[in-house]
XYZ file of C-alpha atoms in Angstrom:
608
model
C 58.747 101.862 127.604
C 57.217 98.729 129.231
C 56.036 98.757 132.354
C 57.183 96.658 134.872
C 54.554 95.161 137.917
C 56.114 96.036 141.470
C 58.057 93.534 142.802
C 56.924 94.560 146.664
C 53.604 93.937 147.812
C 51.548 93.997 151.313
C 50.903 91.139 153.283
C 47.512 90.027 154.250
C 46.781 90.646 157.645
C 46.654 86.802 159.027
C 50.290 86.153 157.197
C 51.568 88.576 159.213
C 50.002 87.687 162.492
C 51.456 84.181 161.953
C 54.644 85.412 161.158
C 54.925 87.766 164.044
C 53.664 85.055 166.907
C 56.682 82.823 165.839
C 58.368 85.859 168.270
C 56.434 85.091 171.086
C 55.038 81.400 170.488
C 58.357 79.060 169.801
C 57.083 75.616 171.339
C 54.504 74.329 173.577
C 56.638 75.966 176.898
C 56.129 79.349 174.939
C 52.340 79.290 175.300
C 52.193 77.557 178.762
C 54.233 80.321 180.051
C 52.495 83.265 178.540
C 49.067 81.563 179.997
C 50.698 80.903 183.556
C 51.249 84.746 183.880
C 48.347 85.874 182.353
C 46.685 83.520 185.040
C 48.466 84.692 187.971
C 48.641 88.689 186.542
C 44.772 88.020 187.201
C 45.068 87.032 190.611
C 44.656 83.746 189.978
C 45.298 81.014 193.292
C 44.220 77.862 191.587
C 45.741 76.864 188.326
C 44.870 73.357 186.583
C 47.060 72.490 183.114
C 46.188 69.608 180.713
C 48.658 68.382 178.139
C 48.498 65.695 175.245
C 51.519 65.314 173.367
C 53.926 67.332 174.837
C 51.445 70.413 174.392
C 51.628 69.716 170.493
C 47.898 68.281 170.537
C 46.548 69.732 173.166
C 46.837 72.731 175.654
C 44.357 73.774 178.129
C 44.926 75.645 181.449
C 41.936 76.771 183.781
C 42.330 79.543 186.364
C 40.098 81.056 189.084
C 41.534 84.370 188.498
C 39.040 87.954 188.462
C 38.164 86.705 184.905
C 36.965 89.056 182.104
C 34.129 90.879 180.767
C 32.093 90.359 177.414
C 33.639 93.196 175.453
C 37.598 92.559 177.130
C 37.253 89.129 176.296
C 36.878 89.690 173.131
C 39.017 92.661 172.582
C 41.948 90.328 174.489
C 42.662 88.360 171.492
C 43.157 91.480 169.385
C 47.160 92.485 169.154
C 48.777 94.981 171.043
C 45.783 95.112 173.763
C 47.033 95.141 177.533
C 45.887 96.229 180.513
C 48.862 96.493 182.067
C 51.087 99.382 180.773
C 49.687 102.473 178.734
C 52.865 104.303 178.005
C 56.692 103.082 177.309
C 58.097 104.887 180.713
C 55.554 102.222 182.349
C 57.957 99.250 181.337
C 60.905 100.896 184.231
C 58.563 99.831 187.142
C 56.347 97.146 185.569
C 55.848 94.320 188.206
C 53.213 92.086 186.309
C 54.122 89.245 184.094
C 52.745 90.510 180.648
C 52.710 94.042 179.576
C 53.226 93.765 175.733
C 49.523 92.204 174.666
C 50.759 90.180 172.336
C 50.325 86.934 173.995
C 46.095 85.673 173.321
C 46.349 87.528 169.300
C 49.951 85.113 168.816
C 48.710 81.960 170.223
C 44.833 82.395 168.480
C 47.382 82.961 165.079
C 48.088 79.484 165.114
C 45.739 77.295 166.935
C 42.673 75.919 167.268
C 41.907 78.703 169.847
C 38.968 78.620 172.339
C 38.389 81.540 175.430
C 35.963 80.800 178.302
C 35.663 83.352 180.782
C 33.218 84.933 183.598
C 34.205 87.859 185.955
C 32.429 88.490 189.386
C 30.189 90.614 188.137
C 28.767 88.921 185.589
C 26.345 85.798 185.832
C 26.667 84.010 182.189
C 30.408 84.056 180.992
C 31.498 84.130 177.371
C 32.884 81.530 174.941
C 34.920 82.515 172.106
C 35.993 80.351 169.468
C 39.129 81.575 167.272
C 40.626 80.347 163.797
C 43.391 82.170 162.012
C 42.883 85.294 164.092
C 39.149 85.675 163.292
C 36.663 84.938 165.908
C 34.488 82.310 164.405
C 31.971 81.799 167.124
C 31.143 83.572 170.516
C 28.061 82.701 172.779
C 27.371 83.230 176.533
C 28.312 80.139 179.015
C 27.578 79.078 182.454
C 31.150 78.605 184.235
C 33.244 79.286 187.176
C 34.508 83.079 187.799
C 37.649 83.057 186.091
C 39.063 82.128 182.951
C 39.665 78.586 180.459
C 41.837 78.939 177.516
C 42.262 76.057 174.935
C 44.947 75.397 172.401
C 44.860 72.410 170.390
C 47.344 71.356 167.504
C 50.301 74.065 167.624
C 51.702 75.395 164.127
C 48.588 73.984 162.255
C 48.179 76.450 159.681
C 52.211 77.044 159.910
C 53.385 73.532 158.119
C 57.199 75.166 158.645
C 57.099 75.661 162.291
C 55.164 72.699 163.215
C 57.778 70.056 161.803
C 60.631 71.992 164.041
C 58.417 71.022 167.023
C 60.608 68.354 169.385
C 59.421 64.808 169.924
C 56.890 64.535 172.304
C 59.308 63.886 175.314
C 61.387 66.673 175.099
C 58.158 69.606 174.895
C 56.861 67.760 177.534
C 60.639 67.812 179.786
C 60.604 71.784 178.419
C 56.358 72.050 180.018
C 57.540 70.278 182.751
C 60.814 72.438 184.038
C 58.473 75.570 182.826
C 55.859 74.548 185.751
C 58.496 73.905 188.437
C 60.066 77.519 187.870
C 56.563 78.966 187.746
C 55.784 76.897 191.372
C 58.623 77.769 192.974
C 58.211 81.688 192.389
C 54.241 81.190 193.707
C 53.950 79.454 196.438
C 50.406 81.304 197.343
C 49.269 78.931 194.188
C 48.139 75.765 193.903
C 49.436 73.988 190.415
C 47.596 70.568 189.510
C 48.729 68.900 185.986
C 47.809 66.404 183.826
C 49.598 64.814 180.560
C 48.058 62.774 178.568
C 45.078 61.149 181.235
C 47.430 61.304 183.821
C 47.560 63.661 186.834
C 50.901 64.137 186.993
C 51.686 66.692 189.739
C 49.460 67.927 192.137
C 51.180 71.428 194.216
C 48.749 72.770 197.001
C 49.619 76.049 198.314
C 52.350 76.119 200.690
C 54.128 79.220 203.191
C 57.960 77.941 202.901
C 59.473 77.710 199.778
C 61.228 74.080 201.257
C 57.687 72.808 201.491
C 57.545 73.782 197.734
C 60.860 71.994 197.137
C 59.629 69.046 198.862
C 56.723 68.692 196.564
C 58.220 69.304 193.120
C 61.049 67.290 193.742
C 60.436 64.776 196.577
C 60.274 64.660 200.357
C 63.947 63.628 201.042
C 65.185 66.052 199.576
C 64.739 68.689 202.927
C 67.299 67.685 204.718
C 69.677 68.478 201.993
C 68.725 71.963 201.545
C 70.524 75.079 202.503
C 69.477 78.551 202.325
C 71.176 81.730 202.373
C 69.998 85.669 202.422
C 72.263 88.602 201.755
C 72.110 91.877 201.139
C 74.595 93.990 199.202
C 74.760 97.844 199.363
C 74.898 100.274 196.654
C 76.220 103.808 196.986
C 74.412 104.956 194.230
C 71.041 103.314 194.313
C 69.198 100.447 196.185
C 70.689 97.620 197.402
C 70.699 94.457 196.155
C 69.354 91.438 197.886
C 69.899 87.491 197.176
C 68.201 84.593 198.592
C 68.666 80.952 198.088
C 67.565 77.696 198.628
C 69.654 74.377 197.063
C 71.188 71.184 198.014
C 74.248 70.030 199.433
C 77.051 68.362 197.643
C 75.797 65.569 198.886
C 72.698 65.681 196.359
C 73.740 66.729 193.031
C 72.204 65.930 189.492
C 74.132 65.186 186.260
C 72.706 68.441 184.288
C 72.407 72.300 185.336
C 68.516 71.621 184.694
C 67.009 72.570 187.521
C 68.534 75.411 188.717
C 66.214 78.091 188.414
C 67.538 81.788 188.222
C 64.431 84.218 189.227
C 64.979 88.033 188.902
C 62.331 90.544 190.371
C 60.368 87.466 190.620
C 60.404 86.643 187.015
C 61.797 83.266 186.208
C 64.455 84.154 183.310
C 67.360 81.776 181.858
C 70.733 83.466 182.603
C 73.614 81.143 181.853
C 75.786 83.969 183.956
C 73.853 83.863 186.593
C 73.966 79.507 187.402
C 77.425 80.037 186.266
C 78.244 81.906 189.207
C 76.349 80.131 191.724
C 78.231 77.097 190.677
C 81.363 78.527 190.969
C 80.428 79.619 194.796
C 81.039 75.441 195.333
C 84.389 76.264 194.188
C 85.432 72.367 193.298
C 83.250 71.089 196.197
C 81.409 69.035 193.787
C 82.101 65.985 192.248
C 83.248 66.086 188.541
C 80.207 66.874 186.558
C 77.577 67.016 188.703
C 75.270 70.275 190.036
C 73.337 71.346 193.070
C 69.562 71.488 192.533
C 68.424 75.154 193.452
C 66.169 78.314 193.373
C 68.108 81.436 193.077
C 65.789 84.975 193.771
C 67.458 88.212 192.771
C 65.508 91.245 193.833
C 67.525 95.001 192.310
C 65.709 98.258 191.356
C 64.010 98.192 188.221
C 66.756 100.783 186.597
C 69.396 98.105 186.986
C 67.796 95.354 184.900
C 66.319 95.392 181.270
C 63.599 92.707 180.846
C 62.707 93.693 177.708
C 65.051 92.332 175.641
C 64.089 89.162 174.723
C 60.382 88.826 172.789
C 59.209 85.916 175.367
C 60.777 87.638 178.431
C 62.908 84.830 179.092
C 66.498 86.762 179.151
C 67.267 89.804 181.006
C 70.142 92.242 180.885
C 71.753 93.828 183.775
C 73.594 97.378 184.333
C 76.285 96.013 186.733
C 76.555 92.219 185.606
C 79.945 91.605 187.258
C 79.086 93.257 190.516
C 76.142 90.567 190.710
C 77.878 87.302 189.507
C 80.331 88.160 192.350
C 77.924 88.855 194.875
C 75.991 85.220 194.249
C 79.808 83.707 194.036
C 80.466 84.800 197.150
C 77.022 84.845 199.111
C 76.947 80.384 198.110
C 80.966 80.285 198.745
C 80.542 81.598 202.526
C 77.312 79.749 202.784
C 79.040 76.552 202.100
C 82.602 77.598 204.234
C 79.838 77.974 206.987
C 78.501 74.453 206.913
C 81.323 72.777 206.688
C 83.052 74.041 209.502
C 79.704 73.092 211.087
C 79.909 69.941 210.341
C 83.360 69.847 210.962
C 82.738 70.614 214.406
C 79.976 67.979 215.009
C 82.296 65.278 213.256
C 85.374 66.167 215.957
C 82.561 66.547 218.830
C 81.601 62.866 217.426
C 85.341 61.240 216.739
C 86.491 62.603 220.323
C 83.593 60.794 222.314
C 84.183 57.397 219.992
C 87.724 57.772 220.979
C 86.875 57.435 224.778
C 84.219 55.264 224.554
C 85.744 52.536 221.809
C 88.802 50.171 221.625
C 91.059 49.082 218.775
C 90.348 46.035 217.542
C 92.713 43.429 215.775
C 91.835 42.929 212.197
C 89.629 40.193 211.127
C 91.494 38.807 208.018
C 95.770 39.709 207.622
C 96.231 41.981 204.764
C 99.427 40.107 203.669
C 99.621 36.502 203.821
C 103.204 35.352 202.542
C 102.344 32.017 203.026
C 99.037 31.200 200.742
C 100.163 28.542 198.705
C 100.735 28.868 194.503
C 97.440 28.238 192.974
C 96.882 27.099 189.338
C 94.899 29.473 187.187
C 93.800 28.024 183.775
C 93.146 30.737 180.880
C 93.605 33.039 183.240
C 96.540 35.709 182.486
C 98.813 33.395 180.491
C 102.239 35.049 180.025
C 100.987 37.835 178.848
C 102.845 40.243 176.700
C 104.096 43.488 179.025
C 104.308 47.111 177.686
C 107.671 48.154 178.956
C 107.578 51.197 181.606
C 109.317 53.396 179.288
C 108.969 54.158 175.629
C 111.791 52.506 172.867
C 113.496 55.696 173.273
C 113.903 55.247 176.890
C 111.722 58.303 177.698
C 109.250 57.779 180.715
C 105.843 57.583 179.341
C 102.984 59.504 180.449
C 100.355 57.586 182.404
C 98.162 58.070 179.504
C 100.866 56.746 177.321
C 101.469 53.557 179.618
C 97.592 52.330 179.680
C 97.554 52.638 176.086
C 100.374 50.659 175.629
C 98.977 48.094 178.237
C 95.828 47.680 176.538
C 97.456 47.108 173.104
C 99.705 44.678 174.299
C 98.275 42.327 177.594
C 96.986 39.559 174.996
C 97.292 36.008 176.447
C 99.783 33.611 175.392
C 98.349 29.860 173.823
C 100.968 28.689 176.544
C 99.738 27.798 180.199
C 101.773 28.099 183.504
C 101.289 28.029 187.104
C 100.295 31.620 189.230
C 100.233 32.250 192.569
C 97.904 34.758 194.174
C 100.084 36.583 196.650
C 97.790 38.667 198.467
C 95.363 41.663 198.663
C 97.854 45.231 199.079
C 96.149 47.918 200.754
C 92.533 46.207 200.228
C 92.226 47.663 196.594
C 94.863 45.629 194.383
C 95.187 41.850 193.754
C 98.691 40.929 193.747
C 99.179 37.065 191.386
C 102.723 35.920 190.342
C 103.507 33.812 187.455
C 106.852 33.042 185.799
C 106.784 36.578 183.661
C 106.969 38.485 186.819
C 104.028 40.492 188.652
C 100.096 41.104 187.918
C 97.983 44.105 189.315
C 95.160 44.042 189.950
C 92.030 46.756 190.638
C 89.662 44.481 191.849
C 86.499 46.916 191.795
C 88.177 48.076 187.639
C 88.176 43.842 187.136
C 84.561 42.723 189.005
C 82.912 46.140 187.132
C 84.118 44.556 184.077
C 83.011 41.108 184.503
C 79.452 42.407 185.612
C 79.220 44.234 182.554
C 79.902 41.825 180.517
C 78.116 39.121 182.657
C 75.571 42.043 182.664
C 75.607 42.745 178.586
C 75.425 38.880 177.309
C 72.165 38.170 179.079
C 71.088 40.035 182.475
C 67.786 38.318 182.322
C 69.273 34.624 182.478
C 70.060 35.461 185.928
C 67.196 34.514 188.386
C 66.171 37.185 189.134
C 66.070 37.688 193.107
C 62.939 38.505 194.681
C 63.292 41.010 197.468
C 61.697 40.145 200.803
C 60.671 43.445 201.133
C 60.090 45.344 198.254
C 61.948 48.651 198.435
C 60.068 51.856 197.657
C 61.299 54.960 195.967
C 60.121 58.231 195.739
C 60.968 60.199 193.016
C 60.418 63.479 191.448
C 57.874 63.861 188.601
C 60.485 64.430 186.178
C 62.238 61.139 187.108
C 59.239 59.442 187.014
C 58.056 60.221 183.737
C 61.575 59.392 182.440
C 61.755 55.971 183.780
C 58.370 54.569 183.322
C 58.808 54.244 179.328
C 61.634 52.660 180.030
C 60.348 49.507 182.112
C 60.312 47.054 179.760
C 64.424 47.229 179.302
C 64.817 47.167 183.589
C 62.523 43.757 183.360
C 64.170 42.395 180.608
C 67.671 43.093 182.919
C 66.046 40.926 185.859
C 64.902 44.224 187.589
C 61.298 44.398 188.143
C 60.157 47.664 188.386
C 56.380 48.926 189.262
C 54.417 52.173 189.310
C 53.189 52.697 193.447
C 51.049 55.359 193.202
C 52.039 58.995 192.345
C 56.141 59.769 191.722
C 57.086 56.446 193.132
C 58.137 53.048 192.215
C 58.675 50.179 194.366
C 61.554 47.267 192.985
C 60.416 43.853 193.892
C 63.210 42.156 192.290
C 66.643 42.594 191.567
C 69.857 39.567 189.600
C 71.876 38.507 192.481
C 74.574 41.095 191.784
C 72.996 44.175 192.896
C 71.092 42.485 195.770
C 73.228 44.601 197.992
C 73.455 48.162 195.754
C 71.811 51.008 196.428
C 68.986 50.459 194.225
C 68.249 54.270 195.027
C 70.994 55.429 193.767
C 70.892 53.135 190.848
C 67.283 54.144 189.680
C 68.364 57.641 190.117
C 70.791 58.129 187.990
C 68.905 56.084 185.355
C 66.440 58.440 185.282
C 68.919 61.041 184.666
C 70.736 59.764 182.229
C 67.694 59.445 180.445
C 66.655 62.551 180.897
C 70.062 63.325 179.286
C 70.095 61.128 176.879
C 66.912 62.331 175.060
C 68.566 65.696 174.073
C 71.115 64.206 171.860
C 70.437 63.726 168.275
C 71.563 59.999 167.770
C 69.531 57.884 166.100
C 71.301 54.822 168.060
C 70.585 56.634 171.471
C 68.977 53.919 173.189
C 71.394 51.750 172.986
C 74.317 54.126 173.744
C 71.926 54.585 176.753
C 71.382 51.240 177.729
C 75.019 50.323 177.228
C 75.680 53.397 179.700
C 72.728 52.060 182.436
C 74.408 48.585 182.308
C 77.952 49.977 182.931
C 76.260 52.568 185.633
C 74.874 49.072 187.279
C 78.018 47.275 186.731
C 80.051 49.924 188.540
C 77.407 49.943 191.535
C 77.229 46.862 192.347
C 81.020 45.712 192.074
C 83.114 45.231 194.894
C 84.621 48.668 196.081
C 88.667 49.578 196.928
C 88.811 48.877 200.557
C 86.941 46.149 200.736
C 88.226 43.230 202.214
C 88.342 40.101 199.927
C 89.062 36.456 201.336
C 91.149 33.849 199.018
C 88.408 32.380 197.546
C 87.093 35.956 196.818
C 90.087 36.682 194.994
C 90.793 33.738 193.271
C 87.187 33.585 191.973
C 87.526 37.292 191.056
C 90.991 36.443 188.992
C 89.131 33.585 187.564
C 86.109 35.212 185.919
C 88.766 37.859 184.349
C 90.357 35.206 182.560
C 87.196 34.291 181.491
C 86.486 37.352 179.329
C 87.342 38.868 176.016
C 87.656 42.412 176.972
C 89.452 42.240 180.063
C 91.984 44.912 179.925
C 89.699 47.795 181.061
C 86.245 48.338 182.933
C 83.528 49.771 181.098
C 84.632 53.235 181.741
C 87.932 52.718 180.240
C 89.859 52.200 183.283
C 92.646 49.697 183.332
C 91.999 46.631 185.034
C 95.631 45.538 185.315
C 99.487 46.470 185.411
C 101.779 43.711 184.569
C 105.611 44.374 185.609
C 107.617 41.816 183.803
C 111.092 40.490 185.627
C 112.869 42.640 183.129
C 111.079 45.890 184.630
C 112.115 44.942 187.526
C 115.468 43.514 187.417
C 115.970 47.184 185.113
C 114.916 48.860 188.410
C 117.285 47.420 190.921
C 119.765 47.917 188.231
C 120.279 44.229 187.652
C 120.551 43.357 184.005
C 123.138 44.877 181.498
């Protein structure tokens, strides 16, 4: 009988280190985070981080923590060594960040590892120098009392990890909300970091947690906040107790990003959890957009299981409904509370205007019967009508209708006469011609025309130079996601420059936004791109561009209720004939309604 060689075999100790840190060490955020902890588990009130490449090339984070010794800096990069837990029943009350030990032995598995360290009691510190879990070099140092870890080029020695790394932007967006979380839950810490040369945020300790807002995010964002603090009751154990601090509706972003969900003061990402602080706005806020805010959950240890998830980013909870109600309702009354606050203030305000104010006539009629017929060349020439109700005489849906308008409002070869009749209810253009009756949104037909105005060639506008340059301040994250992106705003006609740390100042803008709110505009730019980088499209810069111009188009377009004069309009109707794609704006909204004699003769019940 032959024979046969097993098939099963052991693994050489270094394979399976690598193997088991892709558990713990993911991405760039992975390591940072398991760093952060182990720097503030030691006490740690200074913490300086240095990035190249979105972590990829470089990680390196220096702490004034209590440091180590000789023989537990070099027993720290061994697996399975903690100081923080001896026996399992120790993980129902553990309040430090670690406990496992896995941490230094997963991240020296697969770096270019290097440990500097000195506790009080020693003079001379300790390098170590790690490759592929074996410590290749240690000699004593001269450095501070605490503790400087160094991981360059992630995944090195793990060719099928490394290419499943993200482009540089996104590890760095990923480093970037990891550091915010970490501030907001330490506020006794100073956080100063630096990607690629560049300091980019610099947190000194702080008392208030909206003096940490105010420095992650940006200064004007205070008077935005709201807080809340309520305690819930438990029969049968502790009660529970959440705390909040976020924005208004009036400051919202276009992602769930940053809101940051803390439990027992560990930063953890629970979908449940920003689900049900959202809902507390119950349809307060505008259609997609979210609050920015820091949620803290603080429940006995029995209730939650933060050891279910190998990086300690998830968390399960005994009573999950009971607490997604309690946050619902904690934000909902929160928010019922300021408004009627406001409320009150507006009436105080409207009842003292009303004593102290007259009416006044309007400056320009709304309705003038009497403008005379004008003649509009190109512009809307007998165009085609979609009928208001299907072939089968069914009423269309409005759905239904706008498609049918868009197919069909084609100009005619043929020119005629129109007459502009007027502006109704300082929103809709209102032109006659011999088919019957034009509609017009006049913010739908200007955002059009700046688009495409906007689209052909921004740049051959003159760009208008402000007389005072207008400054922005801006959170890191914006910052970093517009600056790449300069080129594109000067090649618009927007001139865009770095002033000093997280702001910009815009020195020029093309005459069509002269009066936005360049804010606002630069804003939601950055957002978008912040957005736009987590889509896999290879054409996503243009998609995004296309989306920036429309964004710019609709911001700077006249608005409903203003006020046009007859040369307003008439110019406005004008420069819609002009264009190709006139039958919607940018964001797919009709520009016009055409109701052709026959609709209307059908109406009054006039023709046969």
């Amino acid at each position: 009988m032959l024979a046969f060689m097993g098939k099963i075999h052991l693994l050489p100790p270094s394979e399976i280190q690598k193997i088991a840190a892709g558990e713990v060490v993911e991405r760039p955020a992975s390591v940072v985070k398991e760093l952060i902890e182990n720097a503030l588990d030691a006490g740690a009130t200074e913490i300086t981080l240095f990035f190249e490449a979105g972590g990829k090339d470089l990680i390196r984070i220096i702490d004034n923590g209590c440091g180590m010794t000789e023989d537990d800096a070099q027993l720290c990069i061994q697996n399975h060594a903690t100081s923080k837990l001896t026996t399992v029943e120790d993980l129902s009350a553990i309040t430090t960040f670690g406990f496992r030990g896995e941490a230094l032995a997963s991240i020296a598995a697969v770096s270019h590892f290097t440990l500097k360290t000195r506790s009080a009691e020693n003079h001379l510190g300790i390098t170590i120098a790690v490759e592929n879990s074996e410590i290749v070099s240690t000699a004593p140092i001269a450095c501070n009392q605490g503790t400087d870890i160094t991981a360059r080029n992630l995944f090195y020695n793990v060719p099928a990890r490394q290419k499943f790394l993200k482009k540089d932007e996104t590890e760095w967006r990923a480093l970037h909300q990891l550091i915010i979380a970490v501030a907001l839950e330490n506020l006794s810490c100073t956080f100063t970091v630096h990607h690629n040369g560049r300091q980019i945020l610099l947190c000194p300790s702080c008392t208030t947690l909206t003096e940490r807002m105010s420095q992650l995010f940006e200064p004007a964002i205070v008077p935005h906040l709201l807080s809340c603090n309520q305690t819930l009751e438990q029969k049968e154990t502790s009660p529970l107790t959440f705390s909040a601090l976020f924005t208004r509706p009036s400051r919202t972003r276009y992602d769930k990003n940053q809101i940051y969900c803390f439990v027992n003061r560990r930063w953890v990402k629970n979908h449940k959890l920003a689900q049900a602080f959202i809902k507390g706005f119950r349809n307060i806020l505008p259609p997609q957009q979210y609050p920015i805010g820091a949620l803290f959950l603080t429940l006995p240890h029995a209730e939650v299981d933060i050891n279910v998830h190998p990086r300690k980013e998830e968390v399960q909870f005994l009573h999950p409904i009971r607490i997604e109600r309690f946050i619902e309702e904690t934000i909902a009354t929160t928010l019922d509370n300021t408004v009627q606050s406001d409320l009150g203030a507006q009436r105080q305000n409207n009842f003292e205007y009303a004593h102290t104010s007259s009416f006044r006539p309007a400056t320009r009629p709304a309705f003038n019967p009497t403008m005379p017929t004008t003649a509009f060349k190109n512009v809307f020439q007998n165009y085609n009508a979609a009928p208001l109700e299907n072939q089968n005489n069914q009423c269309c849906t409005t759905e239904e209708c706008v498609h049918e308008q868009q197919d069909t409002l084609v100009p005619q070869t043929t020119s005629s006469s129109a007459r502009l009749i007027g502006q109704l209810l300082n929103t809709y253009l209102l032109v006659e011609n011999e088919d019957g009756l034009l509609l017009i949104d006049q913010h739908a037909a200007h955002e059009r025309i700046l688009y495409e105005l906007f689209a052909t060639r921004f740049g051959s506008l003159a760009p208008i130079e402000l007389l005072f340059p207008q400054l922005i301040p801006l959170s890191s994250e914006e910052c970093n996601a517009l600056l790449p992106h300069l080129p594109f705003f000067h090649e618009q006609g927007i001139e865009i420059e770095l002033f000093g740390e997280n702001r910009i100042t815009v020195r020029a803008v093309p005459a069509p936004l002269k009066n936005s709110n360049l804010t606002d505009i630069v804003r939601t730019a950055a957002h978008w791109i912040l957005e736009g980088f987590t889509l896999e499209e290879t054409n996503i810069v243009e998609k995004l561009y296309e989306k920036l111009r429309a964004m710019m188009a609709c911001k700077a377009a006249v608005k409903a209720g203003d006020v046009l004069s007859q040369e307003e309009m008439l110019e406005l109707i004008e420069k819609l004939g002009a264009i190709e794609h006139r039958t919607t704006c940018p964001h797919g909204r009709p520009t016009t309604w055409r109701f052709t004699q026959y609709d209307i003769e059908r109406f009054f019940q006039r023709c046969g």
